[in-house]
Coordinates of C-alpha atoms in Angstrom, one line a residue:
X17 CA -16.2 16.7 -57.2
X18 CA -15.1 17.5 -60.5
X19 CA -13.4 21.1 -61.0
X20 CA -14.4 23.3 -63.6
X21 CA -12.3 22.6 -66.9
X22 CA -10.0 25.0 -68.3
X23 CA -8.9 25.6 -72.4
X24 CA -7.0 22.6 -73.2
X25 CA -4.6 21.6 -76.2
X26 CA -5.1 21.6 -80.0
X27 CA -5.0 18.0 -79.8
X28 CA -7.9 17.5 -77.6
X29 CA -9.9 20.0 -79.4
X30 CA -9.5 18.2 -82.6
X31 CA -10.0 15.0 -80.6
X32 CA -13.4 16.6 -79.2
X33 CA -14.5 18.7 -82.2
X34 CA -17.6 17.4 -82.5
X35 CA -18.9 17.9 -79.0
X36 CA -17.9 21.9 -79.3
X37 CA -19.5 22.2 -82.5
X38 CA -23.1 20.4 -82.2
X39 CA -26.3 22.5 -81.1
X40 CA -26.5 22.7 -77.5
X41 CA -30.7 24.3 -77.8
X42 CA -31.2 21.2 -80.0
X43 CA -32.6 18.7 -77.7
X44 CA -32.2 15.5 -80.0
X45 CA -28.5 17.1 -80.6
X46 CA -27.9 16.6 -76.6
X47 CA -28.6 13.0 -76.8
X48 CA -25.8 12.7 -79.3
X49 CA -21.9 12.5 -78.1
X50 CA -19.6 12.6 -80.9
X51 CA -16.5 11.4 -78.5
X52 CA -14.2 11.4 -81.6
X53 CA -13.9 11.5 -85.5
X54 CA -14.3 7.4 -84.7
X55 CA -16.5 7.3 -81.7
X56 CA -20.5 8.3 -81.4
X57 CA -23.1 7.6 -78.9
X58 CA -26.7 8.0 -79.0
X59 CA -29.2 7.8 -77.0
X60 CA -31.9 6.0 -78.8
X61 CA -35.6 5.3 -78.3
X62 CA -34.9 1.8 -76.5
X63 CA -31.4 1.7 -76.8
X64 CA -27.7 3.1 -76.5
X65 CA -26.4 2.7 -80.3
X66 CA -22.6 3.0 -80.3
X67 CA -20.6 3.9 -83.4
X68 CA -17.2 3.0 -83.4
X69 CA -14.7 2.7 -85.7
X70 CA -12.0 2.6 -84.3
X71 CA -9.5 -0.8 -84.4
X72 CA -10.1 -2.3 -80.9
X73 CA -7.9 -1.8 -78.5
X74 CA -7.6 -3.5 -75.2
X75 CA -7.7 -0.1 -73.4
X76 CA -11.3 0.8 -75.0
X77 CA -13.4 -2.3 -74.3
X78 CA -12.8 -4.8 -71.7
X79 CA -14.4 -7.3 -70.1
X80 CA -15.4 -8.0 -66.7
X81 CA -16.1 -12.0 -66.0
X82 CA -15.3 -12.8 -69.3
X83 CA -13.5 -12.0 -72.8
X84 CA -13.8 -8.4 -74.6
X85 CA -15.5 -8.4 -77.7
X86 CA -13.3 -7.8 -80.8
X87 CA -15.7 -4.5 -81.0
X88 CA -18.1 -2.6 -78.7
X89 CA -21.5 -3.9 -79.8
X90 CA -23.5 -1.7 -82.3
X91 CA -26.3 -1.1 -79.0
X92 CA -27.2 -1.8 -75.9
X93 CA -30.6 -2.1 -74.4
X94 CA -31.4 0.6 -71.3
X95 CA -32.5 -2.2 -69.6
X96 CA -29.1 -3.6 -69.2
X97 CA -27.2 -0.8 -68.7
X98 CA -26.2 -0.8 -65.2
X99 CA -24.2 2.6 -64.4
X100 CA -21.9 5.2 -66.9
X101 CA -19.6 7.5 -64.8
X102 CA -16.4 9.5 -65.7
X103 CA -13.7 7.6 -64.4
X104 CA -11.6 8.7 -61.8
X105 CA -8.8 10.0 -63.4
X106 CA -10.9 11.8 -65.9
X107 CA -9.3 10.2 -69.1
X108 CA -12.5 7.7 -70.2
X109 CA -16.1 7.2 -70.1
X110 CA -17.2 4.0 -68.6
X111 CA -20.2 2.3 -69.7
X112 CA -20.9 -1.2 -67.3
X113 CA -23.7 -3.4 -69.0
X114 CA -25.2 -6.8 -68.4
X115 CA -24.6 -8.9 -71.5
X116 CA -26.3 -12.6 -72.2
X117 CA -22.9 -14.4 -72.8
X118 CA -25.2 -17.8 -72.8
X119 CA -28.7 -18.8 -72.3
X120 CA -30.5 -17.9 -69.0
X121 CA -26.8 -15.9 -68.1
X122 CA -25.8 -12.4 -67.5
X123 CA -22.2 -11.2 -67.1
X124 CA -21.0 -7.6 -66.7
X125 CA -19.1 -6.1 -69.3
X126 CA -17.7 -2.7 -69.6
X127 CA -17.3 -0.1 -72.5
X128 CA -14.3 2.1 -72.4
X129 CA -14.1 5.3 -74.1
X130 CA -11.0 7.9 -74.4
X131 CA -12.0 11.2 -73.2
X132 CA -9.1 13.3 -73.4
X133 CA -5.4 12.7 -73.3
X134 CA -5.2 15.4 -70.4
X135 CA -6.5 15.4 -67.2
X136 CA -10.4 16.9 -66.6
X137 CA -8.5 20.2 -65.3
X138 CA -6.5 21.0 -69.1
X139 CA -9.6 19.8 -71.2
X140 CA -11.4 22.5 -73.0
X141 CA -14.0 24.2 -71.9
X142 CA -17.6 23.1 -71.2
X143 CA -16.4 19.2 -72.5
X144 CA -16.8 17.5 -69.0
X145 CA -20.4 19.5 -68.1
X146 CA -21.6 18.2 -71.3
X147 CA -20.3 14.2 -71.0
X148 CA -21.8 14.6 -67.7
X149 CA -25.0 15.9 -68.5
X150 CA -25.4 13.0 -71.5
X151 CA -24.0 10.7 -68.9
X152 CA -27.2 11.5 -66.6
X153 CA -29.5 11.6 -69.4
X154 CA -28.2 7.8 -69.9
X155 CA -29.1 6.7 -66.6
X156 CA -32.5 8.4 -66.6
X157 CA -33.3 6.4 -69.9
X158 CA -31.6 3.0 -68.0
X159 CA -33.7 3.3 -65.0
X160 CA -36.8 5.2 -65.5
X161 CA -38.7 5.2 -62.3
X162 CA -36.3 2.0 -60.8
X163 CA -34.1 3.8 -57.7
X164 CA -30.8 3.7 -58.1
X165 CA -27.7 2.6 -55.8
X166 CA -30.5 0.8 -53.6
X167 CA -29.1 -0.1 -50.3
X168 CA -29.1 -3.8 -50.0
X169 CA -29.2 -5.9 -47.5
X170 CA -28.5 -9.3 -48.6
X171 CA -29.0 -12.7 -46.9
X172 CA -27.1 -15.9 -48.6
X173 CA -28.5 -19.2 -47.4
X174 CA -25.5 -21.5 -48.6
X175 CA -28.3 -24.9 -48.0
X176 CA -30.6 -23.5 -50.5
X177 CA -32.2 -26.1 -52.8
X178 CA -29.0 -28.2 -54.2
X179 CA -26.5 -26.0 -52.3
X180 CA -24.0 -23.5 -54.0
X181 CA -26.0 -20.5 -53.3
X182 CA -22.6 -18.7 -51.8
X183 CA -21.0 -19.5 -55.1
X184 CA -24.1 -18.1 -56.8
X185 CA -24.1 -15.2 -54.8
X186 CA -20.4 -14.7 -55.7
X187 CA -19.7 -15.4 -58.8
X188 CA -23.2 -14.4 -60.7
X189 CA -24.9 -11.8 -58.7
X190 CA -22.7 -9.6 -56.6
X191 CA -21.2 -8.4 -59.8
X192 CA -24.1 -7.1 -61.1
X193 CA -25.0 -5.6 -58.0
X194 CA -21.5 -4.3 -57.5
X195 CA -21.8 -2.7 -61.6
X196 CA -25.2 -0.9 -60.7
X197 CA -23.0 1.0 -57.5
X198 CA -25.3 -0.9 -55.3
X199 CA -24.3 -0.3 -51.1
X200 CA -24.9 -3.9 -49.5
X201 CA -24.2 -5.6 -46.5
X202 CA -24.0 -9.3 -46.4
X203 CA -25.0 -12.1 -44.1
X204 CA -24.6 -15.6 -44.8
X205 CA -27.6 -17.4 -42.5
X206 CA -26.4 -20.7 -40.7
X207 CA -30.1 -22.1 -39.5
X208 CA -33.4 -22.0 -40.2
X209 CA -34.9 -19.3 -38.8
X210 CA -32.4 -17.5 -38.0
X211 CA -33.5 -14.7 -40.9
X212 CA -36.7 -14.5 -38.8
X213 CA -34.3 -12.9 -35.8
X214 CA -32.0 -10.9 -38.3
X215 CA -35.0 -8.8 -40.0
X216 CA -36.6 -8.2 -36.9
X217 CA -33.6 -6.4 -35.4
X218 CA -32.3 -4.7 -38.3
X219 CA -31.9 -1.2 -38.9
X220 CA -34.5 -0.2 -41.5
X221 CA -33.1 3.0 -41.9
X222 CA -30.3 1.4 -43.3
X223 CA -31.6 -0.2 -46.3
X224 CA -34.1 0.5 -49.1
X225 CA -34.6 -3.7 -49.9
X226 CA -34.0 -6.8 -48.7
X227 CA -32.3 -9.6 -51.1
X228 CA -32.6 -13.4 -49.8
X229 CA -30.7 -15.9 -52.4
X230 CA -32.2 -18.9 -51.1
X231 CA -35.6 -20.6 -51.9
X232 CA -39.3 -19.3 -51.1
X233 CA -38.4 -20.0 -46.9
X234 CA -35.8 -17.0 -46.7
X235 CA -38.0 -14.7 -47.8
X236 CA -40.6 -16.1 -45.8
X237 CA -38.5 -15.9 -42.8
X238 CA -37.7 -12.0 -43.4
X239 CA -41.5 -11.0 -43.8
X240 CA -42.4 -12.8 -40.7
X241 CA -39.2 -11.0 -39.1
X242 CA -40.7 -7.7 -40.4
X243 CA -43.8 -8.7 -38.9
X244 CA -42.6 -9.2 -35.4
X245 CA -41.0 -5.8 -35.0
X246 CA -42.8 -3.0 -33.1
X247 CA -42.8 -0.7 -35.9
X248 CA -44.4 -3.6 -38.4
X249 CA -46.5 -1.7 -40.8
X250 CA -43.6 1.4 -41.8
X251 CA -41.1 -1.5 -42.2
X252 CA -42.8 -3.8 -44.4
X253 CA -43.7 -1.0 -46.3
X254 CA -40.2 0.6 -46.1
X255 CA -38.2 -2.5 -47.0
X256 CA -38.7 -3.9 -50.4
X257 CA -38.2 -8.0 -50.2
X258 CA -36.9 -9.4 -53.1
X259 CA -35.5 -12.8 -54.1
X260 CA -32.6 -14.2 -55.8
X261 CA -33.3 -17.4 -56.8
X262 CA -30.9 -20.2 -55.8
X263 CA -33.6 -23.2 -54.4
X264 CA -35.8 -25.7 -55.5
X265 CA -39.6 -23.6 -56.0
X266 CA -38.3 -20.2 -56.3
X267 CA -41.6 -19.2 -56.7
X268 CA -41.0 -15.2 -55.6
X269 CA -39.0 -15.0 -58.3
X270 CA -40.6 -16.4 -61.1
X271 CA -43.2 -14.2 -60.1
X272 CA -41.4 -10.6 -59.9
X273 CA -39.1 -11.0 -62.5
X274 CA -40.2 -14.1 -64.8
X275 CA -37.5 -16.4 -64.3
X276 CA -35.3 -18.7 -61.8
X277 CA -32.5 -17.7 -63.2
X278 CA -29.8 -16.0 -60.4
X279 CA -28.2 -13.0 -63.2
X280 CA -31.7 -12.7 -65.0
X281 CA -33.8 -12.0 -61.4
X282 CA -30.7 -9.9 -60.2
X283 CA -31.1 -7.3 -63.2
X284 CA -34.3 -7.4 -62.5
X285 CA -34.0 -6.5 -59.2
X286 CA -31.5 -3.6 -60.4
X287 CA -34.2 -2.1 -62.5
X288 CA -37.1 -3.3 -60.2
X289 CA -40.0 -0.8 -59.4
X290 CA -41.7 -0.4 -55.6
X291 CA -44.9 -2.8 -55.7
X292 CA -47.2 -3.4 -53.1
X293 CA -48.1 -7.0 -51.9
X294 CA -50.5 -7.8 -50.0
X295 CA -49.7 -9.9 -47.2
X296 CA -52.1 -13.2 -45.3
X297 CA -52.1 -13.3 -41.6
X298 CA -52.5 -16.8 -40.4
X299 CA -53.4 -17.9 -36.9
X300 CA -52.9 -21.3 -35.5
X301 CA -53.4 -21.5 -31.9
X302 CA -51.9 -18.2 -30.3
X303 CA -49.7 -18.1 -32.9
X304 CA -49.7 -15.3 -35.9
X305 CA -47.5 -15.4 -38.9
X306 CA -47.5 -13.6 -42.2
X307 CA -48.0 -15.5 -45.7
X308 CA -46.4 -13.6 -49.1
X309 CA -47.3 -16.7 -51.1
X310 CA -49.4 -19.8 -50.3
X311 CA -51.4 -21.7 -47.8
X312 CA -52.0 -25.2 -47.9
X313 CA -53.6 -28.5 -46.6
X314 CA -54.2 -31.9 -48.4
X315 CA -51.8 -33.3 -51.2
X316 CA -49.8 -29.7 -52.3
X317 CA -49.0 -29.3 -48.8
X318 CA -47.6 -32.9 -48.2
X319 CA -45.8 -33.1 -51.1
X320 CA -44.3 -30.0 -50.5
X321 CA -43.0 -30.5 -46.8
X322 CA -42.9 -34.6 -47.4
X323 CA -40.1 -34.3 -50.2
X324 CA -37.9 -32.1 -48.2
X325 CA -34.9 -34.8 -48.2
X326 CA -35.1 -35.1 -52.0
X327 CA -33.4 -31.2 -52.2
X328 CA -31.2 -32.7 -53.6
X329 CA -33.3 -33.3 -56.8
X330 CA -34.0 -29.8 -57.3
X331 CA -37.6 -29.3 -59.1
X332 CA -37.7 -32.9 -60.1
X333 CA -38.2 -34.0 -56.0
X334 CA -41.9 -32.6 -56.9
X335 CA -42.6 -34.5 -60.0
X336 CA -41.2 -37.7 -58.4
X337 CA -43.4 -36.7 -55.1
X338 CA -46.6 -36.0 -57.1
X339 CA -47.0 -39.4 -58.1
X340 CA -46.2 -41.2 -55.2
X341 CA -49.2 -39.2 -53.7
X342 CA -51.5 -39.9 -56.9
X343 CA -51.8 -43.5 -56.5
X344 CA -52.4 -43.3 -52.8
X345 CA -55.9 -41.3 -53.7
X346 CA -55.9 -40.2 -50.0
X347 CA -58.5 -37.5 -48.5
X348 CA -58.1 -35.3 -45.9
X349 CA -61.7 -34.4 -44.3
X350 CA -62.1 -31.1 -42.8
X351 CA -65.0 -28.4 -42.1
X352 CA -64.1 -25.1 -43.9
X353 CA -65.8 -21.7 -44.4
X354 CA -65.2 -19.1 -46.6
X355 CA -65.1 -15.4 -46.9
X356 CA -65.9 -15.5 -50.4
X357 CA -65.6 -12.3 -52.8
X358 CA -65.7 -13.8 -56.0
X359 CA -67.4 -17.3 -56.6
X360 CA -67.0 -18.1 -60.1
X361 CA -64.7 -18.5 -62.5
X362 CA -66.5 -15.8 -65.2
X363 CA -66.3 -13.2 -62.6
X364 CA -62.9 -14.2 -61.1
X365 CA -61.3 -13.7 -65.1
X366 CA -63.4 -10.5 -65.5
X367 CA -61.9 -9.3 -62.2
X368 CA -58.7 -9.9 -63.5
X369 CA -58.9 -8.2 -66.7
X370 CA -60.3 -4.9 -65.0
X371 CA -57.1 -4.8 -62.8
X372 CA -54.9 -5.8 -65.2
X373 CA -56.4 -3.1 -67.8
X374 CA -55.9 -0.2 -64.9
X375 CA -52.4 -1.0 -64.0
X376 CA -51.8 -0.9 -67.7
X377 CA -53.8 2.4 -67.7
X378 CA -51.8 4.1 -64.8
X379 CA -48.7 2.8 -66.6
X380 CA -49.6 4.7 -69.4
X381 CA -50.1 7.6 -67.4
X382 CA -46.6 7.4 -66.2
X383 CA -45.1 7.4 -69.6
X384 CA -44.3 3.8 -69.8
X385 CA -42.3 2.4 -72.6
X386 CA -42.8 -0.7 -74.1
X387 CA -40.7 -2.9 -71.5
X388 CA -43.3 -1.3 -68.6
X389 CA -40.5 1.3 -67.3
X390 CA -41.5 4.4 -66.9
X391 CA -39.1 6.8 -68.2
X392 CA -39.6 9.4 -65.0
X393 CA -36.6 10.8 -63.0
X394 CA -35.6 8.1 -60.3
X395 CA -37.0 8.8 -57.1
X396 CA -35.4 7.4 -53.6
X397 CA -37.5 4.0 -53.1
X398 CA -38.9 5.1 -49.8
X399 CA -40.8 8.0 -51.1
X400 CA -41.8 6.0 -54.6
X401 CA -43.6 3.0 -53.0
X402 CA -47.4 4.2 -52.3
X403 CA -48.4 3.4 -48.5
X404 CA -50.2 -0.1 -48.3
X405 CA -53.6 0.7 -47.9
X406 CA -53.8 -1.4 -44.7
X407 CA -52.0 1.0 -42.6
X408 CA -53.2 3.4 -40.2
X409 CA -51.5 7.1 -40.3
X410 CA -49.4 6.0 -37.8
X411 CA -46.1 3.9 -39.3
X412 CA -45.0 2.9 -35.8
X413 CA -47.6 0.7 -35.3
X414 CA -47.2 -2.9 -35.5
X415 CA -49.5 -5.3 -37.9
X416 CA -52.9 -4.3 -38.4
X417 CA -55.8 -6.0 -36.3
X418 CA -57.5 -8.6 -37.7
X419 CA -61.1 -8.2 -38.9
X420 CA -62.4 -11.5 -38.3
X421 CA -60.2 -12.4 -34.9
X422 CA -58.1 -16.0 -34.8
X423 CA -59.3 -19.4 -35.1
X424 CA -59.6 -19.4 -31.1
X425 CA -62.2 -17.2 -31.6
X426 CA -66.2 -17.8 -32.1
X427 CA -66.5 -18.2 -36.2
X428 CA -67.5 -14.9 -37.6
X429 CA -71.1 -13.7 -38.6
X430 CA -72.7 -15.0 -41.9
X431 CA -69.4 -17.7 -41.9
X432 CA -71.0 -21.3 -42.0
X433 CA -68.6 -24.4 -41.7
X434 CA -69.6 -26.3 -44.5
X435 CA -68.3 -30.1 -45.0
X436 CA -65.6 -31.3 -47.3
X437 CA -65.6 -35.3 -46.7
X438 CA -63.1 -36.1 -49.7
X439 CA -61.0 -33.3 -49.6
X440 CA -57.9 -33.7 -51.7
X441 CA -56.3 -30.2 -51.7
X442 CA -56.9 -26.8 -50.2
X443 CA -54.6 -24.3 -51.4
X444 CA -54.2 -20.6 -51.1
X445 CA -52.1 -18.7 -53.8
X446 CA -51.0 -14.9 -53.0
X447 CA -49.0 -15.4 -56.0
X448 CA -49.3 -17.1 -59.9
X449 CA -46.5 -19.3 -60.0
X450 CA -45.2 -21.7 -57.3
X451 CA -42.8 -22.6 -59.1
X452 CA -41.1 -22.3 -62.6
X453 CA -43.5 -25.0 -64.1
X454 CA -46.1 -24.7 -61.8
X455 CA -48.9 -22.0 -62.7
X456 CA -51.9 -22.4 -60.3
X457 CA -53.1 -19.3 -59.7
X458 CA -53.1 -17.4 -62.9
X459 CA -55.4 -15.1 -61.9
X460 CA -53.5 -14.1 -58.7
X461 CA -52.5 -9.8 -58.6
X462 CA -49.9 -8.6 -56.5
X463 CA -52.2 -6.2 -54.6
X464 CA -56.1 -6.7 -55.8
X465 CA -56.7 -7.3 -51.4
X466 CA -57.8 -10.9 -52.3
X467 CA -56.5 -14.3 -52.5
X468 CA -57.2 -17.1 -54.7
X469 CA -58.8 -20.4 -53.2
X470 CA -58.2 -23.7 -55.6
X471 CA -60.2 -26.7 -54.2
X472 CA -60.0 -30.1 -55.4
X473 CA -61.2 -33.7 -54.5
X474 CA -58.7 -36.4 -53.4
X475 CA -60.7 -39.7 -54.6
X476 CA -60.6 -38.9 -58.0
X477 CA -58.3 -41.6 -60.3
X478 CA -54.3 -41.5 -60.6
X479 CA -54.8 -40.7 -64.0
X480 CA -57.2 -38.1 -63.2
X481 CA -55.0 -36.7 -60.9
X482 CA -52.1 -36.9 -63.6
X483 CA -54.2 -35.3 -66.2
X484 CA -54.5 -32.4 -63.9
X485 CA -51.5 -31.8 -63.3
X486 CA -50.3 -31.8 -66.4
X487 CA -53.0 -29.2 -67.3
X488 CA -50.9 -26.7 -64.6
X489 CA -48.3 -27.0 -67.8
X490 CA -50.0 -26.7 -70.0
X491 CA -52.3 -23.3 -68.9
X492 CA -55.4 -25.2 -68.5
X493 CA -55.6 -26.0 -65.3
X494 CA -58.0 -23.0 -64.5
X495 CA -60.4 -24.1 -66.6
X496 CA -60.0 -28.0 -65.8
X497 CA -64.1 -28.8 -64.7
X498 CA -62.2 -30.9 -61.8
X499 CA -60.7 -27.6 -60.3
X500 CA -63.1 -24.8 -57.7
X501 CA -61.8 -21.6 -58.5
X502 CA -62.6 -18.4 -56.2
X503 CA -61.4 -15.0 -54.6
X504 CA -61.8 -14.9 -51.2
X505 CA -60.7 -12.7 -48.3
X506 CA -60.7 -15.0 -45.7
X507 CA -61.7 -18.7 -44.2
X508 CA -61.2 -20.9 -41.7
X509 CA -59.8 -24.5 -42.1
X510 CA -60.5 -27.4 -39.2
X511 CA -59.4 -30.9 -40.0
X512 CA -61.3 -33.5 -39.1
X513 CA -58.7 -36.5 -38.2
X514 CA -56.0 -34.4 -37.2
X515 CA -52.9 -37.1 -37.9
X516 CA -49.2 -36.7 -37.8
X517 CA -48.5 -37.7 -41.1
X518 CA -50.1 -34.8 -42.7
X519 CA -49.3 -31.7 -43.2
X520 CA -49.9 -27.9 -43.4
X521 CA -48.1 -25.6 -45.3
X522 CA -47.5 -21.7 -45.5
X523 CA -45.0 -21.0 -47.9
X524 CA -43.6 -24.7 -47.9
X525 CA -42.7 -24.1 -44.2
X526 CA -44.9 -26.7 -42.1
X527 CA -46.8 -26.4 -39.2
X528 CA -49.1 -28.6 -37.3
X529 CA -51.9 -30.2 -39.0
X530 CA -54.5 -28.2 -36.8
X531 CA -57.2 -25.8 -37.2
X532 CA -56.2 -22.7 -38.8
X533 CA -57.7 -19.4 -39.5
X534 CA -56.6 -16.6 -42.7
X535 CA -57.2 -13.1 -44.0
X536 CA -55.9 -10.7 -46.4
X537 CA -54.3 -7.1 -45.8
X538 CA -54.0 -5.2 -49.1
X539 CA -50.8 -3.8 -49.9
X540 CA -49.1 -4.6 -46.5
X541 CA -45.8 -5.7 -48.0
X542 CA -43.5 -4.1 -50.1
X543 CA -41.2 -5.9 -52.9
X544 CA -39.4 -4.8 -56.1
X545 CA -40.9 -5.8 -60.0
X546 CA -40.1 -5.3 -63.7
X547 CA -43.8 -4.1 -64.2
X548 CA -46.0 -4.0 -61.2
X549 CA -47.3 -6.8 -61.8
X550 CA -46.6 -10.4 -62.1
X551 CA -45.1 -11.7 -64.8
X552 CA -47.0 -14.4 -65.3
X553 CA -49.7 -14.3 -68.6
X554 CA -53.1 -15.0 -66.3
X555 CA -56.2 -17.3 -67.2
X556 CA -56.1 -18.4 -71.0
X557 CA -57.9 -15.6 -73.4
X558 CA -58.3 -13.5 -70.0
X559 CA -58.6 -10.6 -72.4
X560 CA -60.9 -11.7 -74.9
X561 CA -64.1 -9.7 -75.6
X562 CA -66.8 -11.5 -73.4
X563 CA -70.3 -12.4 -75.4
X564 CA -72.2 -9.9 -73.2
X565 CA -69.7 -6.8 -74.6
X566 CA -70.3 -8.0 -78.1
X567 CA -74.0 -7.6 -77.2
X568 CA -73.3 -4.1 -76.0
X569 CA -71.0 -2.9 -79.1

């Protein structure tokens, strides 16, 4: 801890004289520090503005992971601004920031301001109380309700997608992290699975989030390790799972934070804000795992698990895989019911404009700026995240019971297995985006208790099938007539031929191609977000006025 500062020389006081003379009941006067004649920083609406000019000097701005700037930059954005401290010896004020040296790329770079030419002990009075009050006032601006110094607890899968995620991890992210004073503990994983065993013995207490860098299957793995633990429901809602994206879908990612980029989703998760997620459980046999992102059966699913040796393609291996399935036009029979919520496509849009508008409303009420950060004093993340609204009142318990049993069990009242003879895809989204390219469920929410069902015939043309793909780029593919759109809460899946060649898949992890039952728990999971919500921009004209409100106007 810093001692109190005594009177100090001439020299500094000249050096400081603008600190000792400002206002200090002037509010907008406290977010000013006048650091010399040459040197001023502001804190700005949206922005640190920095005034300097003084000839650079390789003491006063320096670079970390790449070359200093000839000058400190005229601003910085809050949302880059990763920590400002007094440094050690007491002689400078250190800004660390994440700067876009290139497209898609972050690097950490540091500002270096002279505070004195004395130690803190001989500087004048009331000086280091007031860089230190500014200094706080700075991070409260740069983090707004985001925690900060989360504890991490970081899992590296070094087979992820093309490989390199260790150098990923070291070279782009864990500066970033290691900037923003983040605690973390790393594990590199060396099998698949293996996460499944680490989150399930891990010490919850420890941590306030979770980081895989890997694909969508590490995550995957650490909910369902989460899930297996006695005291389920307070650690999925405890530990915040987030994902650094270093595989081929990296479809948590895009999600969260709007990108698959390693430095862009890690600043995210710096400035990331608690969000529920709602969480599927899916029973196969006596078997029970947790979904965070999709279920599927028909051509998704097999070109999902059936291009696993292409990794090495990166996102191409599904382009390549989706027509090599197309021309095959092959159905997959099964018997399916439905817990459906939401049958249509009017009424699944309306439903996402109502919860869209609230969370923006509730943002508002939280004093949200225009980047959706709340600019409230940082809370620790345990106590910020609301409790899912799944759980009982008692945390220990493990996951909640399922309301309509397993797929062992008789179906459930008013559920009728209804016939799908040319079934070409059956997929479940939990989230928009499955992968950078790839928005299928626009209309998904993080935490609106429901998931969205996409059905689609398989005997339809190749260039059907093509055309409909290529709506998912271009954001049509909600509207496509050739696509079933609906919010459900639960269903039941039974293929009719079961055959080895086909495949299920829950977060592009396969199982067997058997009968299957799912259902939604609201808010059961817990992960980090710029907003909270995803980032993706929902159904096309989703907030248009409807013809039935112009009617009402």
């Amino acid at each position: 801890m810093l001692s109190e500062p005594s009177a100090g020389s001439s020299q500094t006081t000249a050096l400081l004289q603008g600190i000792e003379s400002r206002p200090t009941n002037d509010s907008h006067s406290k977010d000013i520090l006048h650091l010399s004649h040459e040197v001023t920083l502001t804190l700005g609406k949206d922005a640190l503005l920095v005034e300097d000019k003084a000839p650079k000097k390789s003491s006063r701005t320096c670079g970390i992971g790449g070359s200093a700037p000839d000058r400190s930059p005229s601003f910085v954005a809050y949302y880059h601004i990763l920590w400002a401290e007094v440094a050690q010896d007491g002689r400078q004020l250190v800004i660390e920031f994440a700067e876009q040296t290139r497209v898609h790329y972050l690097a950490v770079r540091s500002l270096k301001f002279a505070i004195v030419p004395l130690p803190l002990e001989q500087a004048p009075d009331g000086i280091v109380s007031d860089i230190l009050l500014w200094v706080e006032r700075l991070l409260d601006r740069s983090y707004g309700s985001a925690a900060r110094r989360k504890r991490a607890w970081v899992l590296v899968n070094p087979h992820a997608g093309q490989g390199g995620a260790d150098k990923i991890w070291d070279k782009q992210v864990r500066p970033i992290f290691e900037a923003a004073r983040m605690p973390m503990t790393v594990v590199r994983t060396s099998y698949s699975g293996e996460a499944v065993n680490l989150a399930r013995d891990v010490n919850i207490d420890l941590y306030d989030i979770a980081i895989p860098c890997s694909g969508d299957g590490l995550p995957h793995e650490v909910f369902n390790g989460l899930a297996q633990r006695p005291d389920a429901r307070r650690a999925l809602s405890k530990i915040a799972v987030c994902h650094i994206p270093c595989g081929s879908g990296n479809a948590m990612s895009c999600n969260l934070y709007g990108t698959h980029r390693p430095t862009l989703a890690a600043l995210a998760i710096v400035k990331g804000i608690p969000t529920p997620l709602d969480l599927i459980s899916v029973t196969q046999g006596e078997k029970r795992i947790v979904s965070f992102l999709s279920q599927a059966l028909g051509m998704i699913a097999d070109l999902d698990i059936t291009t696993e040796h292409l990794r090495w393609m990166g996102p191409s291996r599904f382009t390549y895989g989706f027509l090599m399935l197309a021309m095959q036009r092959k159905v997959y029979p099964c018997d399916i019911a439905i817990k459906v919520e939401i049958e249509h496509k009017d009424g699944v849009k309306e439903h996402y404009r109502q919860q869209i508008t609230q969370a923006g409303s509730d943002g508002d009420e939280m004093g949200l700026n225009n980047s959706g950060i709340a600019r409230a004093q940082s809370q620790p993340l345990s106590s910020s995240s609301p409790p899912p609204s799944s759980m009982s009142s008692d945390n220990g318990q493990g996951l909640p019971p399922l309301k309509y049993g397993t797929v062992m069990d008789k179906l459930p009242d008013g559920w009728e297995l209804i016939p799908h003879e040319k079934l070409g895809t059956f997929y479940c989204g939990n989230m928009a985006y499955m992968a950078p390219d790839a928005n299928f469920f626009s209309a998904a929410l993080a935490n609106d208790g429901l998931i969205d069902l996409i059905i689609s015939n398989g005997d339809i043309s190749p260039l059907k099938a093509i055309s409909l793909q290529l709506s998912v780029d271009s954001g049509h593919f909600f509207d496509n007539p050739l696509v079933t759109y609906r919010k459900v809460s639960a269903y039941r899946i039974i293929p009719r031929n079961p055959d080895s060649s086909c495949c299920i898949s829950i977060d592009g992890e396969a199982i067997p191609f058997e009968p299957f039952q799912a259902e939604v728990h609201q808010g059961l999971g817990l992960t980090l977000s710029k907003k909270g919500v995803f980032e993706a921009p929902g159904p096309r004209n989703w907030d248009s006025v409807t013809n039935s409100e112009r009617l009402r106007a």
